[in-house]
Coordinates of C-alpha atoms and ligand atoms in Angstrom, one line a residue:
X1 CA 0.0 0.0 0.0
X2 CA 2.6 2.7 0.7
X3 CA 5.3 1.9 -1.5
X4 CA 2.6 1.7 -4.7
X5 CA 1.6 5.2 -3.1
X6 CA 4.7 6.5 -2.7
X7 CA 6.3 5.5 -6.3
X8 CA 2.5 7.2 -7.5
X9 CA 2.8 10.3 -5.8
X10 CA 6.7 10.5 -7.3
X11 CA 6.1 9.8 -10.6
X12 CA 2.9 12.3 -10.4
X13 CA 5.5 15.2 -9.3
X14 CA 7.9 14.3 -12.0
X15 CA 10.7 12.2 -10.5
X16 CA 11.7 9.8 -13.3
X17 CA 14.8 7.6 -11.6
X18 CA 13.0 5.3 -9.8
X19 CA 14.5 1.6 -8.6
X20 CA 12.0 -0.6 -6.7
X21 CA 11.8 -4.4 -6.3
X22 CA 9.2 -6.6 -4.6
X23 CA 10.1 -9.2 -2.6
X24 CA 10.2 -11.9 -5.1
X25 CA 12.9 -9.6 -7.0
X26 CA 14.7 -8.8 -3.9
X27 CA 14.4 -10.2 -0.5
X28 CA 15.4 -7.6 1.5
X29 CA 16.0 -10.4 4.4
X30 CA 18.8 -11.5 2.2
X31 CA 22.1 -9.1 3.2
X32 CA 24.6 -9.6 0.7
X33 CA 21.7 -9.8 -1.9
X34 CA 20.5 -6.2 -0.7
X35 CA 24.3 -5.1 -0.8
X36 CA 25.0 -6.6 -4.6
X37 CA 21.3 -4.6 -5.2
X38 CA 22.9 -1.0 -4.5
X39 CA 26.4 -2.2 -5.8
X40 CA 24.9 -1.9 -8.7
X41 CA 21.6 1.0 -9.1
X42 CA 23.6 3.2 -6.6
X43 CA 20.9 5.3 -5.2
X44 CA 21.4 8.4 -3.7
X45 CA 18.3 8.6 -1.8
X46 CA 16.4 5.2 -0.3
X47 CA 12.7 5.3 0.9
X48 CA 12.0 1.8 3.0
X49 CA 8.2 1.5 2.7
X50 CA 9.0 -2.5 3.3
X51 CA 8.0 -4.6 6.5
X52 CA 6.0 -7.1 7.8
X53 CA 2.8 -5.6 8.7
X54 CA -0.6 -7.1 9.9
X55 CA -3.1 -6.2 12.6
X56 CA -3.3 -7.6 16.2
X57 CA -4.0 -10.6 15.3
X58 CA -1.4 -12.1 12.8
X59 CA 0.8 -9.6 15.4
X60 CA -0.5 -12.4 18.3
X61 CA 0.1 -15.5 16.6
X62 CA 3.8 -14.6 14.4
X63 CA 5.9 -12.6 16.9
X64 CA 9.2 -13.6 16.0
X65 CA 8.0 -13.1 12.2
X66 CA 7.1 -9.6 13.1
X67 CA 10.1 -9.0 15.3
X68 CA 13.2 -10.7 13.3
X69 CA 12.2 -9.9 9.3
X70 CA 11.6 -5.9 10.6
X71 CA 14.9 -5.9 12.1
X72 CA 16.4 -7.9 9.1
X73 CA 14.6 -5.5 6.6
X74 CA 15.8 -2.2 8.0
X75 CA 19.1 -3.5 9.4
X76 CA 20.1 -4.2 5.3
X77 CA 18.4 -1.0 3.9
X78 CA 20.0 1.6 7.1
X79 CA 23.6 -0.8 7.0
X80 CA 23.9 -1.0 3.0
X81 CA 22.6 2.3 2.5
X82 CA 25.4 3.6 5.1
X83 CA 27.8 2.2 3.8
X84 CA 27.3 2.9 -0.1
X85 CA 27.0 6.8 1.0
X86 CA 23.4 7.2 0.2
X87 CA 22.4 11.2 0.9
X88 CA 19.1 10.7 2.5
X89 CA 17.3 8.4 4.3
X90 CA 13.5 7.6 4.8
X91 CA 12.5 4.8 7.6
X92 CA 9.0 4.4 8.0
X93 CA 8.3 3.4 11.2
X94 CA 4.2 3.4 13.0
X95 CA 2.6 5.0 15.9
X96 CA 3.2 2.1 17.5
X97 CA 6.7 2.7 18.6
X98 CA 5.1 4.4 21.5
X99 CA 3.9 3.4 24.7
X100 CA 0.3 2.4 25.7
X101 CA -0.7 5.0 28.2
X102 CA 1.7 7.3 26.5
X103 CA 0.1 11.0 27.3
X104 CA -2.3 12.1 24.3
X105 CA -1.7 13.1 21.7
X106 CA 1.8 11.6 21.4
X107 CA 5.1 14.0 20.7
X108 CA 7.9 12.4 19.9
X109 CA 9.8 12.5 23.1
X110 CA 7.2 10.1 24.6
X111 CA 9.4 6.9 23.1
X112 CA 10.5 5.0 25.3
X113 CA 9.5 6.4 28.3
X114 CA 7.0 3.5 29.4
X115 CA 5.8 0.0 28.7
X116 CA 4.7 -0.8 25.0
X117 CA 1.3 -2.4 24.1
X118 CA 1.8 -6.2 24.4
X119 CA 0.0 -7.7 21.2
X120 CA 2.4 -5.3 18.9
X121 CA 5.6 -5.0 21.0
X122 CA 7.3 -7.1 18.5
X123 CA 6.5 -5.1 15.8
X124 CA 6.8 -2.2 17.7
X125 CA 10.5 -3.4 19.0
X126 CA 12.4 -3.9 15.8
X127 CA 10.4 -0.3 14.5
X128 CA 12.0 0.9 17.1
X129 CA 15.4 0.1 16.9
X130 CA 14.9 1.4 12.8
X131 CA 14.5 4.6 14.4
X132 CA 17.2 4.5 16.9
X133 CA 19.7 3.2 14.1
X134 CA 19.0 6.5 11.8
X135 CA 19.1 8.7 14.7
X136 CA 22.8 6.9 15.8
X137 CA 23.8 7.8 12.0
X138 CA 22.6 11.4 12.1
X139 CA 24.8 11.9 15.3
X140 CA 27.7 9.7 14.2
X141 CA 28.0 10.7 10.9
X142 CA 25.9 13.9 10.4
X143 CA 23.9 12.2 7.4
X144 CA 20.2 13.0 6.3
X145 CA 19.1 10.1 7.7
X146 CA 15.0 11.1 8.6
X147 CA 12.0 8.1 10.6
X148 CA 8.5 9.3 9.6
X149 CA 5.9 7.8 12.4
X150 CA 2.5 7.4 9.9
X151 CA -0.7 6.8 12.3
X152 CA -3.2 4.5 11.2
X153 CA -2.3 4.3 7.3
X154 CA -5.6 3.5 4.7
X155 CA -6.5 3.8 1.0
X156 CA -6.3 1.9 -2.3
X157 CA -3.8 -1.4 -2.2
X158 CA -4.4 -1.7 1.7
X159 CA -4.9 -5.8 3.1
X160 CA -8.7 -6.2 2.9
X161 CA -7.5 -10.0 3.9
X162 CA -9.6 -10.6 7.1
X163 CA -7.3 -12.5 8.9
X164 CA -4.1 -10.2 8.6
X165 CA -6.0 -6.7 8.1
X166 CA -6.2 -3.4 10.4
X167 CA -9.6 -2.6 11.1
X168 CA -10.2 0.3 8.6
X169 CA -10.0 -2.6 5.5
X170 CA -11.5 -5.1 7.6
X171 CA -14.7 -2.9 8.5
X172 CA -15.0 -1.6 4.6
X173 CA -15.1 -5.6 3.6
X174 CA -17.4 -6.7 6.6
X175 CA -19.4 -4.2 5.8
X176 CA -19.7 -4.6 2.1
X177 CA -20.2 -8.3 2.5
X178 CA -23.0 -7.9 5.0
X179 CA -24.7 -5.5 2.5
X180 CA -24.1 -8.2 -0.4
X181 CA -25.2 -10.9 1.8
X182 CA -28.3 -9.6 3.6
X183 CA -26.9 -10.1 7.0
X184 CA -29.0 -9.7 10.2
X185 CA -25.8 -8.2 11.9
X186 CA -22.0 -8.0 11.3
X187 CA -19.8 -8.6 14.3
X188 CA -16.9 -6.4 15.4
X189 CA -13.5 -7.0 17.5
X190 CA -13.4 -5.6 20.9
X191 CA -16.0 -2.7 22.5
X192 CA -15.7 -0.2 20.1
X193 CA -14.6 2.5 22.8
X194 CA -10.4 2.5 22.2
X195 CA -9.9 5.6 20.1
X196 CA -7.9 6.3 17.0
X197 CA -6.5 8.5 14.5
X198 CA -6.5 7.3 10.7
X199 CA -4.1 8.8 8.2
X200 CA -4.8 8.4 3.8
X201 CA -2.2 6.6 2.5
X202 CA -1.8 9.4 -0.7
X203 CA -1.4 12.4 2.5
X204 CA 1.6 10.0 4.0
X205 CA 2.9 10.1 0.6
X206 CA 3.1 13.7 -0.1
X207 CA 4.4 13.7 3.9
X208 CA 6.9 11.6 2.4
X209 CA 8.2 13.7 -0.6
X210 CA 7.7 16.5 1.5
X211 CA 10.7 15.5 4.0
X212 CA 12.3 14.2 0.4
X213 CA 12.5 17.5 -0.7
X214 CA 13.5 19.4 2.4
X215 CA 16.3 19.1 5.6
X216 CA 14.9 18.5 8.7
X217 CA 17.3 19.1 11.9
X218 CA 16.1 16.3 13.9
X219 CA 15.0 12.5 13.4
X220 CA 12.3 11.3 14.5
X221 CA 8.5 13.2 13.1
X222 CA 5.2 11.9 13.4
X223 CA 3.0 11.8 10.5
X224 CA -1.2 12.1 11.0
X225 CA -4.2 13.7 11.0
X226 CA -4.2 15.3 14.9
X227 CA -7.7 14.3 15.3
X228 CA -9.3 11.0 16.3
X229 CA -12.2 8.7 17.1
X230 CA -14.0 6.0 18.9
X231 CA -14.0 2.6 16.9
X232 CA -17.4 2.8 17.1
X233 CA -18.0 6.1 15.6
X234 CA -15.6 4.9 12.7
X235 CA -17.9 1.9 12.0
X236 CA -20.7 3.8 12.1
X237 CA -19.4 6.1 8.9
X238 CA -18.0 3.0 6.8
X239 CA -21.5 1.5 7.7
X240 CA -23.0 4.7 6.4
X241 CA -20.9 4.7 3.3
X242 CA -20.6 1.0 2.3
X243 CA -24.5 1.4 2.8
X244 CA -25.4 -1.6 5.1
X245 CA -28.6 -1.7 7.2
X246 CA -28.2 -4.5 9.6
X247 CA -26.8 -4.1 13.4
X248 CA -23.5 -3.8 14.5
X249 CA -22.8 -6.6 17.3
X250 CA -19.4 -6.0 18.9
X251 CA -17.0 -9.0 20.4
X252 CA -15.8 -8.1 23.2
X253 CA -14.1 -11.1 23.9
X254 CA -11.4 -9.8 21.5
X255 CA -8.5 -7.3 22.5
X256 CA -9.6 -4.2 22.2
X257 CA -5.8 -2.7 22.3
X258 CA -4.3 0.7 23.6
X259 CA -7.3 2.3 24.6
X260 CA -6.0 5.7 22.5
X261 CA -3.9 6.5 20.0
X262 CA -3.7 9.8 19.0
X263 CA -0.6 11.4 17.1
X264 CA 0.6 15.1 17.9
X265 CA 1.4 16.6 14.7
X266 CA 3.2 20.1 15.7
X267 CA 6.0 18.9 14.7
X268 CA 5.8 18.0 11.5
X269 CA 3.3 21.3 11.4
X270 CA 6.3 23.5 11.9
X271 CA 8.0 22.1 9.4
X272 CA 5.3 22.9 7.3
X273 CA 3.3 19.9 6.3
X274 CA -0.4 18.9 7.0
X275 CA -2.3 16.1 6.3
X276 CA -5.2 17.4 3.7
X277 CA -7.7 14.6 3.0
X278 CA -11.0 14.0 5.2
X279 CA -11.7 11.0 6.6
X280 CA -15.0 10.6 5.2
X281 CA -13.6 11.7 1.5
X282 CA -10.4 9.3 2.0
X283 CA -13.5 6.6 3.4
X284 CA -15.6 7.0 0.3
X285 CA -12.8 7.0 -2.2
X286 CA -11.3 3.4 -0.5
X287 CA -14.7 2.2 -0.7
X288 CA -14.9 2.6 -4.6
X289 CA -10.9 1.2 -4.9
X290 CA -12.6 -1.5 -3.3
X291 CA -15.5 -2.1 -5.5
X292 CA -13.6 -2.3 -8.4
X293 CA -10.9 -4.1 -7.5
X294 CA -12.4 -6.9 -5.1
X295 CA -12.4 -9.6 -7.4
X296 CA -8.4 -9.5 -7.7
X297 CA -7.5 -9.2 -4.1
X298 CA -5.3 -11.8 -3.2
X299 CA -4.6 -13.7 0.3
X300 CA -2.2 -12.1 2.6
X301 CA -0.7 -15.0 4.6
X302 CA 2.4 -14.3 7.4
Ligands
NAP1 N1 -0.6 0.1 7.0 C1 -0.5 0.9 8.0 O1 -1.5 1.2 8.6 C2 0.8 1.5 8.4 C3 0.8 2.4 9.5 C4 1.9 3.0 9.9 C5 3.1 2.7 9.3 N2 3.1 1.8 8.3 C6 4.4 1.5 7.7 O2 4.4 1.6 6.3 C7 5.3 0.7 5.7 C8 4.6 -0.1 4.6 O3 3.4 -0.7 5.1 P1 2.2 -1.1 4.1 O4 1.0 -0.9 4.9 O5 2.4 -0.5 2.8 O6 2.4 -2.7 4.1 P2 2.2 -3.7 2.9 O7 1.1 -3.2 1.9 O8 2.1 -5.0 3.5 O9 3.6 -3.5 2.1 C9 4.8 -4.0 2.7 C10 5.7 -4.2 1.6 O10 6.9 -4.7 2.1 C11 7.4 -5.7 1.2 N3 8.2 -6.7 1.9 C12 7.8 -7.4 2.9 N4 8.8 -8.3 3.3 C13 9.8 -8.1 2.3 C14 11.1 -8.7 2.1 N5 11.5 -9.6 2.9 N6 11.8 -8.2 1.1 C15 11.3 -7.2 0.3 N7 10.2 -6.6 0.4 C16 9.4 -7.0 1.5 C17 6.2 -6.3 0.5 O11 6.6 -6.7 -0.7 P3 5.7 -7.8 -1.6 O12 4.4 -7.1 -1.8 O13 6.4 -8.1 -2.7 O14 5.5 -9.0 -0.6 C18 5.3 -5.1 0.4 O15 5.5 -4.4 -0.8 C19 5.8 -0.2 6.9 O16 7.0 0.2 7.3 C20 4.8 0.0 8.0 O17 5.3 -0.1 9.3 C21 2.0 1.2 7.8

Protein backbone atom coordinates (compact mmCIF):
# COMPACT_ATOMS: atom_id res chain seq x y z
CA UNK A 1 0.00 0.00 0.00
CA UNK A 2 2.62 2.70 0.65
CA UNK A 3 5.27 1.89 -1.46
CA UNK A 4 2.58 1.66 -4.71
CA UNK A 5 1.60 5.17 -3.14
CA UNK A 6 4.66 6.53 -2.70
CA UNK A 7 6.29 5.46 -6.28
CA UNK A 8 2.46 7.18 -7.50
CA UNK A 9 2.84 10.32 -5.80
CA UNK A 10 6.69 10.48 -7.25
CA UNK A 11 6.09 9.78 -10.57
CA UNK A 12 2.93 12.34 -10.43
CA UNK A 13 5.52 15.15 -9.28
CA UNK A 14 7.91 14.28 -11.96
CA UNK A 15 10.67 12.21 -10.51
CA UNK A 16 11.70 9.79 -13.26
CA UNK A 17 14.76 7.56 -11.62
CA UNK A 18 13.01 5.30 -9.81
CA UNK A 19 14.53 1.56 -8.62
CA UNK A 20 11.97 -0.57 -6.74
CA UNK A 21 11.80 -4.44 -6.27
CA UNK A 22 9.18 -6.55 -4.59
CA UNK A 23 10.14 -9.22 -2.57
CA UNK A 24 10.19 -11.91 -5.14
CA UNK A 25 12.93 -9.56 -6.97
CA UNK A 26 14.72 -8.81 -3.86
CA UNK A 27 14.38 -10.18 -0.50
CA UNK A 28 15.37 -7.58 1.54
CA UNK A 29 15.98 -10.37 4.36
CA UNK A 30 18.76 -11.49 2.18
CA UNK A 31 22.07 -9.13 3.18
CA UNK A 32 24.58 -9.59 0.72
CA UNK A 33 21.70 -9.82 -1.93
CA UNK A 34 20.54 -6.17 -0.70
CA UNK A 35 24.34 -5.14 -0.81
CA UNK A 36 25.02 -6.59 -4.56
CA UNK A 37 21.33 -4.58 -5.25
CA UNK A 38 22.86 -0.96 -4.51
CA UNK A 39 26.38 -2.17 -5.82
CA UNK A 40 24.93 -1.90 -8.72
CA UNK A 41 21.65 1.01 -9.07
CA UNK A 42 23.61 3.18 -6.61
CA UNK A 43 20.87 5.25 -5.24
CA UNK A 44 21.42 8.37 -3.67
CA UNK A 45 18.27 8.59 -1.85
CA UNK A 46 16.40 5.17 -0.25
CA UNK A 47 12.74 5.27 0.86
CA UNK A 48 12.02 1.81 3.04
CA UNK A 49 8.23 1.48 2.65
CA UNK A 50 8.99 -2.53 3.30
CA UNK A 51 8.02 -4.56 6.53
CA UNK A 52 5.98 -7.10 7.77
CA UNK A 53 2.82 -5.56 8.70
CA UNK A 54 -0.60 -7.09 9.87
CA UNK A 55 -3.14 -6.24 12.56
CA UNK A 56 -3.34 -7.57 16.23
CA UNK A 57 -3.96 -10.61 15.34
CA UNK A 58 -1.35 -12.10 12.76
CA UNK A 59 0.80 -9.58 15.45
CA UNK A 60 -0.48 -12.35 18.26
CA UNK A 61 0.13 -15.49 16.56
CA UNK A 62 3.78 -14.59 14.42
CA UNK A 63 5.89 -12.61 16.86
CA UNK A 64 9.18 -13.57 15.97
CA UNK A 65 8.02 -13.08 12.24
CA UNK A 66 7.14 -9.61 13.08
CA UNK A 67 10.14 -8.95 15.34
CA UNK A 68 13.19 -10.66 13.33
CA UNK A 69 12.19 -9.85 9.28
CA UNK A 70 11.56 -5.91 10.63
CA UNK A 71 14.90 -5.88 12.09
CA UNK A 72 16.42 -7.93 9.14
CA UNK A 73 14.55 -5.55 6.62
CA UNK A 74 15.81 -2.16 7.97
CA UNK A 75 19.07 -3.52 9.36
CA UNK A 76 20.08 -4.22 5.26
CA UNK A 77 18.38 -1.03 3.95
CA UNK A 78 20.00 1.56 7.07
CA UNK A 79 23.55 -0.77 7.03
CA UNK A 80 23.87 -0.96 2.95
CA UNK A 81 22.58 2.34 2.52
CA UNK A 82 25.36 3.64 5.09
CA UNK A 83 27.75 2.19 3.75
CA UNK A 84 27.30 2.90 -0.09
CA UNK A 85 27.00 6.83 0.96
CA UNK A 86 23.44 7.17 0.15
CA UNK A 87 22.45 11.15 0.85
CA UNK A 88 19.15 10.67 2.48
CA UNK A 89 17.33 8.43 4.28
CA UNK A 90 13.50 7.57 4.77
CA UNK A 91 12.55 4.77 7.65
CA UNK A 92 9.01 4.43 8.00
CA UNK A 93 8.34 3.39 11.19
CA UNK A 94 4.23 3.39 12.98
CA UNK A 95 2.64 4.97 15.87
CA UNK A 96 3.16 2.06 17.47
CA UNK A 97 6.69 2.67 18.63
CA UNK A 98 5.15 4.44 21.45
CA UNK A 99 3.93 3.41 24.71
CA UNK A 100 0.27 2.37 25.71
CA UNK A 101 -0.69 5.01 28.20
CA UNK A 102 1.72 7.29 26.46
CA UNK A 103 0.14 10.96 27.27
CA UNK A 104 -2.32 12.11 24.32
CA UNK A 105 -1.71 13.13 21.73
CA UNK A 106 1.82 11.60 21.38
CA UNK A 107 5.07 13.99 20.66
CA UNK A 108 7.88 12.41 19.89
CA UNK A 109 9.80 12.53 23.08
CA UNK A 110 7.17 10.12 24.57
CA UNK A 111 9.35 6.93 23.06
CA UNK A 112 10.48 5.00 25.33
CA UNK A 113 9.45 6.41 28.34
CA UNK A 114 6.97 3.46 29.41
CA UNK A 115 5.79 0.03 28.74
CA UNK A 116 4.65 -0.84 25.02
CA UNK A 117 1.26 -2.39 24.11
CA UNK A 118 1.78 -6.15 24.37
CA UNK A 119 0.02 -7.66 21.20
CA UNK A 120 2.41 -5.29 18.93
CA UNK A 121 5.59 -5.03 20.95
CA UNK A 122 7.34 -7.12 18.51
CA UNK A 123 6.51 -5.09 15.80
CA UNK A 124 6.82 -2.24 17.66
CA UNK A 125 10.54 -3.40 19.04
CA UNK A 126 12.36 -3.94 15.78
CA UNK A 127 10.40 -0.26 14.50
CA UNK A 128 11.99 0.89 17.14
CA UNK A 129 15.40 0.13 16.89
CA UNK A 130 14.89 1.44 12.80
CA UNK A 131 14.54 4.61 14.38
CA UNK A 132 17.20 4.52 16.90
CA UNK A 133 19.68 3.17 14.12
CA UNK A 134 18.99 6.51 11.75
CA UNK A 135 19.13 8.71 14.69
CA UNK A 136 22.84 6.91 15.79
CA UNK A 137 23.79 7.77 12.01
CA UNK A 138 22.55 11.42 12.10
CA UNK A 139 24.78 11.88 15.26
CA UNK A 140 27.75 9.74 14.18
CA UNK A 141 28.01 10.70 10.92
CA UNK A 142 25.92 13.86 10.43
CA UNK A 143 23.92 12.21 7.44
CA UNK A 144 20.16 12.98 6.32
CA UNK A 145 19.09 10.12 7.70
CA UNK A 146 15.02 11.12 8.62
CA UNK A 147 12.03 8.10 10.62
CA UNK A 148 8.52 9.35 9.59
CA UNK A 149 5.90 7.84 12.44
CA UNK A 150 2.48 7.43 9.91
CA UNK A 151 -0.73 6.84 12.34
CA UNK A 152 -3.15 4.47 11.17
CA UNK A 153 -2.30 4.35 7.30
CA UNK A 154 -5.56 3.51 4.71
CA UNK A 155 -6.48 3.85 0.98
CA UNK A 156 -6.25 1.90 -2.29
CA UNK A 157 -3.85 -1.40 -2.25
CA UNK A 158 -4.42 -1.74 1.73
CA UNK A 159 -4.94 -5.77 3.07
CA UNK A 160 -8.70 -6.18 2.92
CA UNK A 161 -7.49 -10.02 3.90
CA UNK A 162 -9.60 -10.57 7.15
CA UNK A 163 -7.27 -12.54 8.93
CA UNK A 164 -4.07 -10.22 8.60
CA UNK A 165 -6.04 -6.75 8.06
CA UNK A 166 -6.16 -3.38 10.43
CA UNK A 167 -9.64 -2.61 11.08
CA UNK A 168 -10.24 0.28 8.59
CA UNK A 169 -10.00 -2.61 5.50
CA UNK A 170 -11.54 -5.10 7.57
CA UNK A 171 -14.75 -2.95 8.47
CA UNK A 172 -15.04 -1.64 4.59
CA UNK A 173 -15.10 -5.63 3.64
CA UNK A 174 -17.42 -6.67 6.63
CA UNK A 175 -19.44 -4.24 5.81
CA UNK A 176 -19.68 -4.64 2.09
CA UNK A 177 -20.20 -8.31 2.47
CA UNK A 178 -23.03 -7.92 5.02
CA UNK A 179 -24.75 -5.48 2.52
CA UNK A 180 -24.07 -8.18 -0.40
CA UNK A 181 -25.16 -10.94 1.80
CA UNK A 182 -28.32 -9.65 3.58
CA UNK A 183 -26.85 -10.10 6.97
CA UNK A 184 -29.03 -9.69 10.19
CA UNK A 185 -25.78 -8.22 11.90
CA UNK A 186 -22.04 -7.98 11.32
CA UNK A 187 -19.80 -8.63 14.32
CA UNK A 188 -16.89 -6.40 15.39
CA UNK A 189 -13.46 -6.99 17.50
CA UNK A 190 -13.38 -5.61 20.88
CA UNK A 191 -16.02 -2.68 22.46
CA UNK A 192 -15.72 -0.20 20.10
CA UNK A 193 -14.59 2.54 22.79
CA UNK A 194 -10.45 2.48 22.22
CA UNK A 195 -9.90 5.61 20.11
CA UNK A 196 -7.86 6.31 17.04
CA UNK A 197 -6.52 8.45 14.47
CA UNK A 198 -6.46 7.26 10.69
CA UNK A 199 -4.15 8.82 8.15
CA UNK A 200 -4.76 8.36 3.78
CA UNK A 201 -2.17 6.56 2.54
CA UNK A 202 -1.84 9.41 -0.70
CA UNK A 203 -1.41 12.38 2.46
CA UNK A 204 1.65 10.03 3.97
CA UNK A 205 2.89 10.08 0.58
CA UNK A 206 3.14 13.67 -0.07
CA UNK A 207 4.43 13.73 3.89
CA UNK A 208 6.93 11.64 2.37
CA UNK A 209 8.20 13.73 -0.65
CA UNK A 210 7.75 16.54 1.49
CA UNK A 211 10.70 15.46 4.03
CA UNK A 212 12.29 14.19 0.37
CA UNK A 213 12.49 17.54 -0.66
CA UNK A 214 13.47 19.41 2.37
CA UNK A 215 16.26 19.06 5.61
CA UNK A 216 14.86 18.53 8.74
CA UNK A 217 17.27 19.06 11.94
CA UNK A 218 16.12 16.30 13.90
CA UNK A 219 14.99 12.48 13.36
CA UNK A 220 12.29 11.32 14.53
CA UNK A 221 8.52 13.19 13.15
CA UNK A 222 5.17 11.90 13.44
CA UNK A 223 3.05 11.80 10.45
CA UNK A 224 -1.15 12.14 10.96
CA UNK A 225 -4.17 13.74 10.95
CA UNK A 226 -4.25 15.33 14.85
CA UNK A 227 -7.71 14.30 15.30
CA UNK A 228 -9.28 11.02 16.34
CA UNK A 229 -12.16 8.67 17.08
CA UNK A 230 -13.98 6.00 18.93
CA UNK A 231 -13.99 2.58 16.88
CA UNK A 232 -17.38 2.80 17.07
CA UNK A 233 -17.96 6.15 15.59
CA UNK A 234 -15.58 4.87 12.66
CA UNK A 235 -17.91 1.86 12.02
CA UNK A 236 -20.75 3.80 12.06
CA UNK A 237 -19.41 6.11 8.94
CA UNK A 238 -18.01 3.04 6.84
CA UNK A 239 -21.54 1.52 7.71
CA UNK A 240 -22.96 4.66 6.43
CA UNK A 241 -20.87 4.74 3.27
CA UNK A 242 -20.58 0.95 2.32
CA UNK A 243 -24.52 1.41 2.79
CA UNK A 244 -25.44 -1.65 5.09
CA UNK A 245 -28.63 -1.72 7.20
CA UNK A 246 -28.15 -4.51 9.64
CA UNK A 247 -26.79 -4.12 13.45
CA UNK A 248 -23.51 -3.81 14.50
CA UNK A 249 -22.79 -6.59 17.27
CA UNK A 250 -19.36 -6.00 18.92
CA UNK A 251 -17.01 -9.00 20.39
CA UNK A 252 -15.79 -8.05 23.16
CA UNK A 253 -14.15 -11.13 23.86
CA UNK A 254 -11.37 -9.84 21.52
CA UNK A 255 -8.50 -7.28 22.50
CA UNK A 256 -9.57 -4.21 22.24
CA UNK A 257 -5.79 -2.70 22.26
CA UNK A 258 -4.29 0.68 23.60
CA UNK A 259 -7.28 2.34 24.57
CA UNK A 260 -5.99 5.68 22.53
CA UNK A 261 -3.93 6.46 20.02
CA UNK A 262 -3.69 9.77 19.00
CA UNK A 263 -0.59 11.37 17.12
CA UNK A 264 0.63 15.09 17.90
CA UNK A 265 1.37 16.61 14.65
CA UNK A 266 3.21 20.11 15.67
CA UNK A 267 5.98 18.92 14.74
CA UNK A 268 5.80 18.00 11.51
CA UNK A 269 3.29 21.32 11.38
CA UNK A 270 6.33 23.51 11.94
CA UNK A 271 7.96 22.11 9.44
CA UNK A 272 5.35 22.86 7.33
CA UNK A 273 3.34 19.91 6.26
CA UNK A 274 -0.41 18.94 7.00
CA UNK A 275 -2.27 16.07 6.28
CA UNK A 276 -5.20 17.35 3.71
CA UNK A 277 -7.72 14.63 3.05
CA UNK A 278 -11.02 14.02 5.18
CA UNK A 279 -11.69 11.01 6.65
CA UNK A 280 -14.98 10.60 5.17
CA UNK A 281 -13.65 11.69 1.51
CA UNK A 282 -10.41 9.25 2.00
CA UNK A 283 -13.50 6.57 3.40
CA UNK A 284 -15.57 7.03 0.25
CA UNK A 285 -12.82 6.99 -2.20
CA UNK A 286 -11.33 3.43 -0.50
CA UNK A 287 -14.73 2.18 -0.69
CA UNK A 288 -14.87 2.60 -4.64
CA UNK A 289 -10.94 1.17 -4.86
CA UNK A 290 -12.60 -1.46 -3.25
CA UNK A 291 -15.48 -2.14 -5.50
CA UNK A 292 -13.61 -2.26 -8.44
CA UNK A 293 -10.86 -4.11 -7.54
CA UNK A 294 -12.42 -6.90 -5.15
CA UNK A 295 -12.35 -9.55 -7.45
CA UNK A 296 -8.40 -9.52 -7.68
CA UNK A 297 -7.55 -9.18 -4.08
CA UNK A 298 -5.31 -11.79 -3.16
CA UNK A 299 -4.60 -13.72 0.31
CA UNK A 300 -2.16 -12.11 2.57
CA UNK A 301 -0.70 -15.00 4.56
CA UNK A 302 2.35 -14.31 7.43
N1 LIG B 1 -0.56 0.10 6.97
C1 LIG B 1 -0.50 0.92 8.01
O1 LIG B 1 -1.52 1.21 8.65
C2 LIG B 1 0.78 1.53 8.45
C3 LIG B 1 0.77 2.43 9.51
C4 LIG B 1 1.94 3.00 9.93
C5 LIG B 1 3.11 2.67 9.31
N2 LIG B 1 3.12 1.81 8.27
C6 LIG B 1 4.43 1.48 7.69
O2 LIG B 1 4.44 1.63 6.29
C7 LIG B 1 5.30 0.66 5.72
C8 LIG B 1 4.60 -0.12 4.63
O3 LIG B 1 3.40 -0.69 5.12
P1 LIG B 1 2.20 -1.11 4.14
O4 LIG B 1 0.95 -0.85 4.89
O5 LIG B 1 2.41 -0.55 2.80
O6 LIG B 1 2.37 -2.68 4.11
P2 LIG B 1 2.21 -3.69 2.87
O7 LIG B 1 1.14 -3.24 1.95
O8 LIG B 1 2.13 -5.04 3.49
O9 LIG B 1 3.58 -3.53 2.12
C9 LIG B 1 4.75 -4.03 2.67
C10 LIG B 1 5.74 -4.17 1.56
O10 LIG B 1 6.92 -4.73 2.11
C11 LIG B 1 7.42 -5.65 1.20
N3 LIG B 1 8.19 -6.67 1.87
C12 LIG B 1 7.84 -7.41 2.95
N4 LIG B 1 8.82 -8.28 3.25
C13 LIG B 1 9.81 -8.07 2.33
C14 LIG B 1 11.06 -8.67 2.09
N5 LIG B 1 11.51 -9.65 2.87
N6 LIG B 1 11.80 -8.24 1.05
C15 LIG B 1 11.33 -7.24 0.25
N7 LIG B 1 10.16 -6.63 0.43
C16 LIG B 1 9.40 -7.05 1.46
C17 LIG B 1 6.20 -6.27 0.53
O11 LIG B 1 6.57 -6.74 -0.73
P3 LIG B 1 5.66 -7.82 -1.55
O12 LIG B 1 4.38 -7.13 -1.83
O13 LIG B 1 6.44 -8.12 -2.75
O14 LIG B 1 5.52 -8.97 -0.60
C18 LIG B 1 5.27 -5.06 0.43
O15 LIG B 1 5.47 -4.39 -0.78
C19 LIG B 1 5.78 -0.21 6.88
O16 LIG B 1 7.04 0.21 7.33
C20 LIG B 1 4.78 0.04 7.96
O17 LIG B 1 5.33 -0.10 9.25
C21 LIG B 1 1.99 1.21 7.82
Amino acid sequence: MVGSAIWNALKNKGYENLVGRNSKELDLRNQAAVQEFFAIEKPDVVIDAAARVGGILANNNYPFTFLMENMQIQNNLIDTALNQNVDKFIFLGSSCIYPKLAPQPMTEDCLLTSSLEPTNEWYAIAKISGVKACESIRKQFGKDFVSLMPTNLYGPNDNFDLKTSHVLPAMIRKFHEGKINNSESVTLWGSGLPMREFLHVHDLADAVIFSLENSFTENLYNIGTGVDLTIKSLAEMIQKIVGYKGEIVWDSSKPDGTPRKLMDVSKMANQGWKAKITLEDGIKSTYNWFLENEHSFKEVKI
